[in-house]
Structure formats: structure tokens, C-alpha cells
PDB file of C-alpha atoms in Angstrom:
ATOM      1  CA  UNK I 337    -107.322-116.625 -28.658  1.00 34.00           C
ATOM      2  CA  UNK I 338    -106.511-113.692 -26.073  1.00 40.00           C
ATOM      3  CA  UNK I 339    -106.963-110.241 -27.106  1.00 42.00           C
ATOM      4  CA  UNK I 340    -103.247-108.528 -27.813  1.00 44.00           C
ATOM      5  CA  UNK I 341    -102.248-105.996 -25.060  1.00 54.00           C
ATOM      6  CA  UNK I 342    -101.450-102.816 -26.784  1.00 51.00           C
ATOM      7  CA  UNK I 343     -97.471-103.014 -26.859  1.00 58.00           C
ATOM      8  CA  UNK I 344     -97.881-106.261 -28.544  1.00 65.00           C
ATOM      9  CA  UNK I 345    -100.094-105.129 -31.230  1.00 61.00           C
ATOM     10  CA  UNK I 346     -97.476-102.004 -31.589  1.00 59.00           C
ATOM     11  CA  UNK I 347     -94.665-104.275 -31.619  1.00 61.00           C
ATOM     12  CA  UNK I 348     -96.881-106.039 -35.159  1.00 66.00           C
ATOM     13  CA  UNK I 349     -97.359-102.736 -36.650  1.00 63.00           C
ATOM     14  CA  UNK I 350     -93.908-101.761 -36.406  1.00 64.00           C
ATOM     15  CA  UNK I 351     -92.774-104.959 -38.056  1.00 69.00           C
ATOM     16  CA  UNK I 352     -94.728-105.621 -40.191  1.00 75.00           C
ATOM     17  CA  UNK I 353     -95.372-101.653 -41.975  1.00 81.00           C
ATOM     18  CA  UNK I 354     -93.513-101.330 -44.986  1.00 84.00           C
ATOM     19  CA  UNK I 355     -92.516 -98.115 -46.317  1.00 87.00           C
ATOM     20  CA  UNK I 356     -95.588 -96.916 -48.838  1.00 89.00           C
ATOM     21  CA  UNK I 357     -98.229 -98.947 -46.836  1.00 87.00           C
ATOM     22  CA  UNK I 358    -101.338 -97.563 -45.831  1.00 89.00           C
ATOM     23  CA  UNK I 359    -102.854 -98.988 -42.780  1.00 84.00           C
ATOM     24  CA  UNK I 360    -105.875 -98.331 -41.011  1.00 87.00           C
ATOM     25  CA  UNK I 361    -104.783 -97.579 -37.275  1.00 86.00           C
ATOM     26  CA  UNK I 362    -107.426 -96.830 -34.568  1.00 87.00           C
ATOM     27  CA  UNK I 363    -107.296 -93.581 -33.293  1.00 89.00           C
ATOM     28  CA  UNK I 364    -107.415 -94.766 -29.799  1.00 86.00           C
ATOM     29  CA  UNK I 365    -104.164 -96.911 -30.790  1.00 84.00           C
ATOM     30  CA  UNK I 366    -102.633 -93.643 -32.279  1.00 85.00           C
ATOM     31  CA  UNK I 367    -103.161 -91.778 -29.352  1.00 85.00           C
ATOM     32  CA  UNK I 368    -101.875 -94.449 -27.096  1.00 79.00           C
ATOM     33  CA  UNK I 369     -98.819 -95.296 -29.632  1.00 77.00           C
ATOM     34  CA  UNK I 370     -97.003 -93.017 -31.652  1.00 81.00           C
ATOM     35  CA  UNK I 371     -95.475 -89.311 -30.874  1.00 83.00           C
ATOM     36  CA  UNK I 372     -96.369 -86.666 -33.005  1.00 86.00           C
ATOM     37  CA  UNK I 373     -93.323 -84.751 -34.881  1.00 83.00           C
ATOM     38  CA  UNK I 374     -94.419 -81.756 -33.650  1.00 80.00           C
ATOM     39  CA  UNK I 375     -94.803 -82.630 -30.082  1.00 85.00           C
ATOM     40  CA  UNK I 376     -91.798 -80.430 -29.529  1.00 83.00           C
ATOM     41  CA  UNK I 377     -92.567 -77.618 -31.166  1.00 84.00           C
ATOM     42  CA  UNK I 378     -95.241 -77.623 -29.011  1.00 86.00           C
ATOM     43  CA  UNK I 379     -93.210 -77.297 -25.843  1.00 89.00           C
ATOM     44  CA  UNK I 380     -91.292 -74.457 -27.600  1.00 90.00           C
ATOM     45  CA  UNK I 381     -94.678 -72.792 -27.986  1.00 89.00           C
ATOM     46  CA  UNK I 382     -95.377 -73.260 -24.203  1.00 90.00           C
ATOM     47  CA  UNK I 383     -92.291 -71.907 -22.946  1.00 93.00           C
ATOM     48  CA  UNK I 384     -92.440 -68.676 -25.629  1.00 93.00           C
ATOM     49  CA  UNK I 385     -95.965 -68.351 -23.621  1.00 92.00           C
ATOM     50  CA  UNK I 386     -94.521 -68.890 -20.651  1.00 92.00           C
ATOM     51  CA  UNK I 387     -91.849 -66.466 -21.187  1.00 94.00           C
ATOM     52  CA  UNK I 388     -94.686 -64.110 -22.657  1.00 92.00           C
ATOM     53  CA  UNK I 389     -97.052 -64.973 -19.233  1.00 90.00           C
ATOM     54  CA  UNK I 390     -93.561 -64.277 -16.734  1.00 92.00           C
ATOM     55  CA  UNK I 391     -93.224 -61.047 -18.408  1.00 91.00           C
ATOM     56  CA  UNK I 392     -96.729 -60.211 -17.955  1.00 87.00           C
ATOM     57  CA  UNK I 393     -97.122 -61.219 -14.362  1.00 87.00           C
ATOM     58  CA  UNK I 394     -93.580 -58.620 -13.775  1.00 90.00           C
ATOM     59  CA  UNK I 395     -95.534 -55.838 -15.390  1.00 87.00           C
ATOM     60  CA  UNK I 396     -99.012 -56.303 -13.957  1.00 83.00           C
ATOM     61  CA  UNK I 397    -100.614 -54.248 -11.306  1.00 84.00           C
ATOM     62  CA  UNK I 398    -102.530 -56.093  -8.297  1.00 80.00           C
ATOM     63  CA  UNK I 399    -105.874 -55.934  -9.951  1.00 78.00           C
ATOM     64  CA  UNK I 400    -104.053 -58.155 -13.082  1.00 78.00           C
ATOM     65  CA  UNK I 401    -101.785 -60.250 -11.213  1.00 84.00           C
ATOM     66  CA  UNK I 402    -103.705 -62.808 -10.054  1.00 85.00           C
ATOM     67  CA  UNK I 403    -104.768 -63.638 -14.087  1.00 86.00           C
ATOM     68  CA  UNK I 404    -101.111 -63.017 -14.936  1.00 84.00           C
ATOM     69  CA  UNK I 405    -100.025 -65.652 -12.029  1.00 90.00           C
ATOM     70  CA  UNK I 406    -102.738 -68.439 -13.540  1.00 91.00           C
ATOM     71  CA  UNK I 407    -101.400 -68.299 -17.019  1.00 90.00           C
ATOM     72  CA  UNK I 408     -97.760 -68.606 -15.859  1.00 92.00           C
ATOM     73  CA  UNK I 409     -98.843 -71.703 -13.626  1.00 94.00           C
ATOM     74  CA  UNK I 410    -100.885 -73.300 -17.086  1.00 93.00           C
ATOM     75  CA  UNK I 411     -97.970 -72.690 -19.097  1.00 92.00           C
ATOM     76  CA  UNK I 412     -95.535 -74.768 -16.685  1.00 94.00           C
ATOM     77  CA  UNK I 413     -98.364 -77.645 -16.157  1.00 94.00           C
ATOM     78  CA  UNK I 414     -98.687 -77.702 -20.254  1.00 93.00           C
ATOM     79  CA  UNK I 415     -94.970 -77.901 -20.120  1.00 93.00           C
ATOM     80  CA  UNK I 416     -95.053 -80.531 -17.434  1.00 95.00           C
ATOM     81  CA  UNK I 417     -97.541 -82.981 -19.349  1.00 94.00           C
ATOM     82  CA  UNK I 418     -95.616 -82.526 -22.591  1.00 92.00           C
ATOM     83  CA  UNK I 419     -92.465 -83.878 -21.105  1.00 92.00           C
ATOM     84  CA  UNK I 420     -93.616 -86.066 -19.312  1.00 92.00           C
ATOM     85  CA  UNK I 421     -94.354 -89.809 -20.194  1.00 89.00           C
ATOM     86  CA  UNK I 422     -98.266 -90.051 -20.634  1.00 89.00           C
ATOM     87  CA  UNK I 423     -98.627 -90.304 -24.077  1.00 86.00           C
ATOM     88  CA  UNK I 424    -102.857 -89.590 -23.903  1.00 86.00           C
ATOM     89  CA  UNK I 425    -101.955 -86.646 -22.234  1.00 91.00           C
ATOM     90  CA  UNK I 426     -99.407 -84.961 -24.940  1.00 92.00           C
ATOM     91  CA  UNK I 427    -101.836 -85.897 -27.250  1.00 90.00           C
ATOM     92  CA  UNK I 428    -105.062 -83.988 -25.560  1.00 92.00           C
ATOM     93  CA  UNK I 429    -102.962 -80.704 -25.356  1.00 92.00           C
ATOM     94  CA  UNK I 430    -101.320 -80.983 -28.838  1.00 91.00           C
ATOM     95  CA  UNK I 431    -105.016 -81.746 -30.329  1.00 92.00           C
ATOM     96  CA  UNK I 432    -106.133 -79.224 -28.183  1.00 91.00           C
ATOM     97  CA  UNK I 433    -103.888 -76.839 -30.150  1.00 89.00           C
ATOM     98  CA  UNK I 434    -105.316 -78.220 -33.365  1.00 90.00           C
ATOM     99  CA  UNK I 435    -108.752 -77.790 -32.780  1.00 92.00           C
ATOM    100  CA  UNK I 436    -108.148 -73.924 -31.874  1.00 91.00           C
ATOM    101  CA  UNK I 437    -106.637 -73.441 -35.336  1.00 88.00           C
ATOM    102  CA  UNK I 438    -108.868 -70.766 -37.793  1.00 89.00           C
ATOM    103  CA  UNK I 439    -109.562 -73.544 -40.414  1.00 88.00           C
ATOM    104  CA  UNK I 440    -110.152 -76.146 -38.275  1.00 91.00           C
ATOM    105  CA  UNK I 441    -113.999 -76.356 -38.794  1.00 93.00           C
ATOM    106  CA  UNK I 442    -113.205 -76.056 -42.795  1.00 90.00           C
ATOM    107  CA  UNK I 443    -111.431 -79.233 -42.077  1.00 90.00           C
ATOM    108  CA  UNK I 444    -114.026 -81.026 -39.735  1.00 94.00           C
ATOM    109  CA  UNK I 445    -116.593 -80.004 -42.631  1.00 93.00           C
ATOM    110  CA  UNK I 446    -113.994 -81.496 -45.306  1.00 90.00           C
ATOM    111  CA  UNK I 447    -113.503 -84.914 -43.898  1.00 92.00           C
ATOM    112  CA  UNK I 448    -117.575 -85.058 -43.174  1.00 93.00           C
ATOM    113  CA  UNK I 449    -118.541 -84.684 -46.639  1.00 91.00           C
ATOM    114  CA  UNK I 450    -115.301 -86.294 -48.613  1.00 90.00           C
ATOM    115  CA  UNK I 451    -113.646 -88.681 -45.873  1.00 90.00           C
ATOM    116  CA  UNK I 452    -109.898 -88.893 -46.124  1.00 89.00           C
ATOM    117  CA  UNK I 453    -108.814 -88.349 -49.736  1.00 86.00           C
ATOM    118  CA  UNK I 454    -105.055 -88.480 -48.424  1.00 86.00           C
ATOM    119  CA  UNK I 455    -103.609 -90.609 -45.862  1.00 90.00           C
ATOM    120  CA  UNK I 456    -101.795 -89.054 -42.708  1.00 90.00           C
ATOM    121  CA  UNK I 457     -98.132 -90.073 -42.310  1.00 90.00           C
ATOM    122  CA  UNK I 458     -95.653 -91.433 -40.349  1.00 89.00           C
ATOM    123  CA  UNK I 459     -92.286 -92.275 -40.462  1.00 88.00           C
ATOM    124  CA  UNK I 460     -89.571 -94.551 -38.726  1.00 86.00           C
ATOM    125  CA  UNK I 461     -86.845 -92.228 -36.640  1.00 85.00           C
ATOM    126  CA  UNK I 462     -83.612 -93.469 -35.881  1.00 87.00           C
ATOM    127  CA  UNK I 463     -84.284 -96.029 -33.505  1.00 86.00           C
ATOM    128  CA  UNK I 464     -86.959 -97.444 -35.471  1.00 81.00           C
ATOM    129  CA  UNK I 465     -89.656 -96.229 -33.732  1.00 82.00           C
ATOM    130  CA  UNK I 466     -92.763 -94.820 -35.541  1.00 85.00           C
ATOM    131  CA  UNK I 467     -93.145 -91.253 -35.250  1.00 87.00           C
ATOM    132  CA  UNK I 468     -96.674 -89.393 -36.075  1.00 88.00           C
ATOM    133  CA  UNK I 469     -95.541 -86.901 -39.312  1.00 88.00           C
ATOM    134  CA  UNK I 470     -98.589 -85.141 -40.784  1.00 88.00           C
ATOM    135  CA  UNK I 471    -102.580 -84.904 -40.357  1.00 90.00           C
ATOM    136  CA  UNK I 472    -102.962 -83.754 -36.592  1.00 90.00           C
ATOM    137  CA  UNK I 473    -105.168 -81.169 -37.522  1.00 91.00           C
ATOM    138  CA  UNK I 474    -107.181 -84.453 -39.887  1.00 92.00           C
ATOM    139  CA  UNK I 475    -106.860 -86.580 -36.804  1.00 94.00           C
ATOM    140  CA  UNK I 476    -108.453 -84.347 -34.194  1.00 95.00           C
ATOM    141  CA  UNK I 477    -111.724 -83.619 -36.502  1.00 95.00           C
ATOM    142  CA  UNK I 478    -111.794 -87.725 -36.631  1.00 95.00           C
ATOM    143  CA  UNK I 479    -111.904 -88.142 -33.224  1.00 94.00           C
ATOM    144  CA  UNK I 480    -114.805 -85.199 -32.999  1.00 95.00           C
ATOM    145  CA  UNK I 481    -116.345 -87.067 -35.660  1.00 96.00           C
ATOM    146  CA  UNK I 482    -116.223 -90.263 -33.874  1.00 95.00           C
ATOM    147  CA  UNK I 483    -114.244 -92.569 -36.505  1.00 95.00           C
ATOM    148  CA  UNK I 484    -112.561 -94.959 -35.290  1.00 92.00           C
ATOM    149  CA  UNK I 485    -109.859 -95.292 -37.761  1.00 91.00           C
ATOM    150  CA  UNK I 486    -107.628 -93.237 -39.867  1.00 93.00           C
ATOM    151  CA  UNK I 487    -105.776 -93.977 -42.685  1.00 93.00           C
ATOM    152  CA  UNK I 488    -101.874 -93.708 -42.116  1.00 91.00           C
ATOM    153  CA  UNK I 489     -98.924 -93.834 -44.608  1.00 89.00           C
ATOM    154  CA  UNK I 490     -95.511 -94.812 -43.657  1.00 89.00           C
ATOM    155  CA  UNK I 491     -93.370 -92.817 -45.725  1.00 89.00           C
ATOM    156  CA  UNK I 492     -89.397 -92.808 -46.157  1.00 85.00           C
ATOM    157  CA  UNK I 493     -87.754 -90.490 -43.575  1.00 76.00           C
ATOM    158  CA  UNK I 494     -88.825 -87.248 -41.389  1.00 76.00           C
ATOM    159  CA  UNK I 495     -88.679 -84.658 -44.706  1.00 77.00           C
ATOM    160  CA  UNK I 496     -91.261 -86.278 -46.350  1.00 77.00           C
ATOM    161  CA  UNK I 497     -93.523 -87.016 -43.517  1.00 72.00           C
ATOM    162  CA  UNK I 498     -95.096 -83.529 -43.893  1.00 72.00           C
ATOM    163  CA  UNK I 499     -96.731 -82.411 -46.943  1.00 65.00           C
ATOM    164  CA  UNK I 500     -95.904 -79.196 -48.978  1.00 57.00           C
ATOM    165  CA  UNK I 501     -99.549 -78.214 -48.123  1.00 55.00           C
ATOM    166  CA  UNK I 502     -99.609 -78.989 -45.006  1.00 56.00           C
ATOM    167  CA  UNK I 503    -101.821 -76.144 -43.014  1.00 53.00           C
ATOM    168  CA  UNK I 504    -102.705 -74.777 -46.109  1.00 53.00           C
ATOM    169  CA  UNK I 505    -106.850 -75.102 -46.691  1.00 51.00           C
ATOM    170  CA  UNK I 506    -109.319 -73.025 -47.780  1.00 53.00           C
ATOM    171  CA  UNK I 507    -113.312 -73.787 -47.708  1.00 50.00           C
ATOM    172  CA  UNK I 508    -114.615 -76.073 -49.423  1.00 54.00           C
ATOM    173  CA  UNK I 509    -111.827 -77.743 -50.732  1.00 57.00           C
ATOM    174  CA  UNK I 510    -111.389 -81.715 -49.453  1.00 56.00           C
ATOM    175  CA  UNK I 511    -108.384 -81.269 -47.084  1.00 52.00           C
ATOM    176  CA  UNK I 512    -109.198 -85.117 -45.830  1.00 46.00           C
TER     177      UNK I 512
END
């Protein structure tokens, strides 16, 4: 039997996932698969930076400007990889974004003593594709902790593919 390429094992977990199933997906597979709902508010925070770094490289003074001119140049290649098509790539920046979060260790710390106690979520958008919902900040301390799969719910629509809690943690509470 040959091994599935990846769109063909997407192509199965599309039709197949039933709304209130929990499957184990890879994290490789989600990485390589799905788009995060809040891919784009990602881009709006890189062009607010962007905005911010422009604004700073008008006002600088030589000594500065060279710093200011860097940031504005990482803001439009952050901006670049975000709209563009590679997948891996919008997912190591929005991660990225994750991992710098203040409660991100409380989280790593979480799923390392309790696992996941709550599946992440996803959710079908109008063209039936299967967009990443909730658990970003769950799914980057997995891949630092080297699982291999997460736990993924596919839930009705886009409102309830993010919790009422979501971002929410404190220390020592299971946020898996």
C-alpha cells in the first residue's frame, strides 16, 4: 500500500470529520494543513508595527535610523510571509507570536504535567475548508514539547471555534 501524499490524507480528514469529533491530527499535518483564524489578525498586528516602525524611522536621528530602518524592513518581510502561500511559514511567525506571550511557560508547564484536558478546535468556513479556531498558544508548547499529535475538535461554525477563556490562564491551573 503507498503512503498517502499529504493533500490526499487532507482531502480524508475533511470528509470524513463530523461536527463534535475529536481527532488526533499530527502537528506536522496541522502545520502543513489548516489556517489559523487568527492568521489575519496577525497581519493587522504587522502593519500597526509597521506603521509604528515608519513613524519611528521619520523621527529618528542618524545614530537610530539604521535600527529604525531594520524594523520597518522585518515588519514588511513578516507581512510578506503572512500573505503569501507557504503555509509552514505563516505558521512559524504566528507561533512565534505565541510563544512570546507572558503565560506561555504557565501553559508549556500545564500541558507537561496534565496533557490536553480540552481539545483545540476547528471549524469548516464557507467553502468547506477546515480552518484552525482555538489552542495556538496549546499547539506551540506541543511542538516544544515534542508531541506529535494534538487533539482537535471540529465544532459548528467560526463563533464557537474560540472558547470564552480563551487567553485567559493563570499558574497552575491545567490550561491543556
Amino acid at each position: 500500500m503507498a503512503l498517502l501524499d499529504v493533500d490526499d490524507r487532507y482531502a480524508q480528514l475533511i470528509d470524513g470529520w463530523e461536527v463534535g469529533e475529536v481527532l488526533d491530527v499530527e502537528v506536522g499535518e496541522v502545520l502543513q494543513l489548516l489556517d489559523a483564524l487568527d492568521m489575519g489578525s496577525i497581519v493587522d498586528q504587522f502593519r500597526d508595527e509597521l506603521e509604528s516602525a515608519r513613524h519611528d524611522l521619520q523621527h529618528s536621528d542618524e545614530s537610530d535610523r539604521w535600527m529604525a530602518e531594520d524594523d520597518v524592513e522585518a515588519c514588511l518581510a513578516q507581512i510578506a510571509t503572512m500573505e503569501g502561500d507557504d503555509r509552514a511559514a505563516k505558521w512559524d511567525l504566528l507561533l512565534e507570536r505565541k510563544v512570546e506571550h507572558e503565560n506561555y511557560d504557565d501553559i508549556v508547564d500545564s500541558i507537561a504535567e496534565h496533557g490536553f484536558t480540552r481539545p483545540l478546535t476547528a471549524f469548516r468556513d464557507d467553502d468547506g475548508d477546515i480552518i484552525f479556531g482555538d489552542g495556538c498558544h496549546r499547539l506551540a508548547a506541543a511542538r516544544e514539547l515534542g508531541i506529535e499529535s494534538v487533539p482537535i475538535l471540529l465544532v459548528t461554525n467560526r463563533r464557537d471555534a474560540v472558547a470564552s477563556d480563551s487567553g485567559w490562564w493563570r499558574a497552575g491551573d491545567p490550561v491543556a
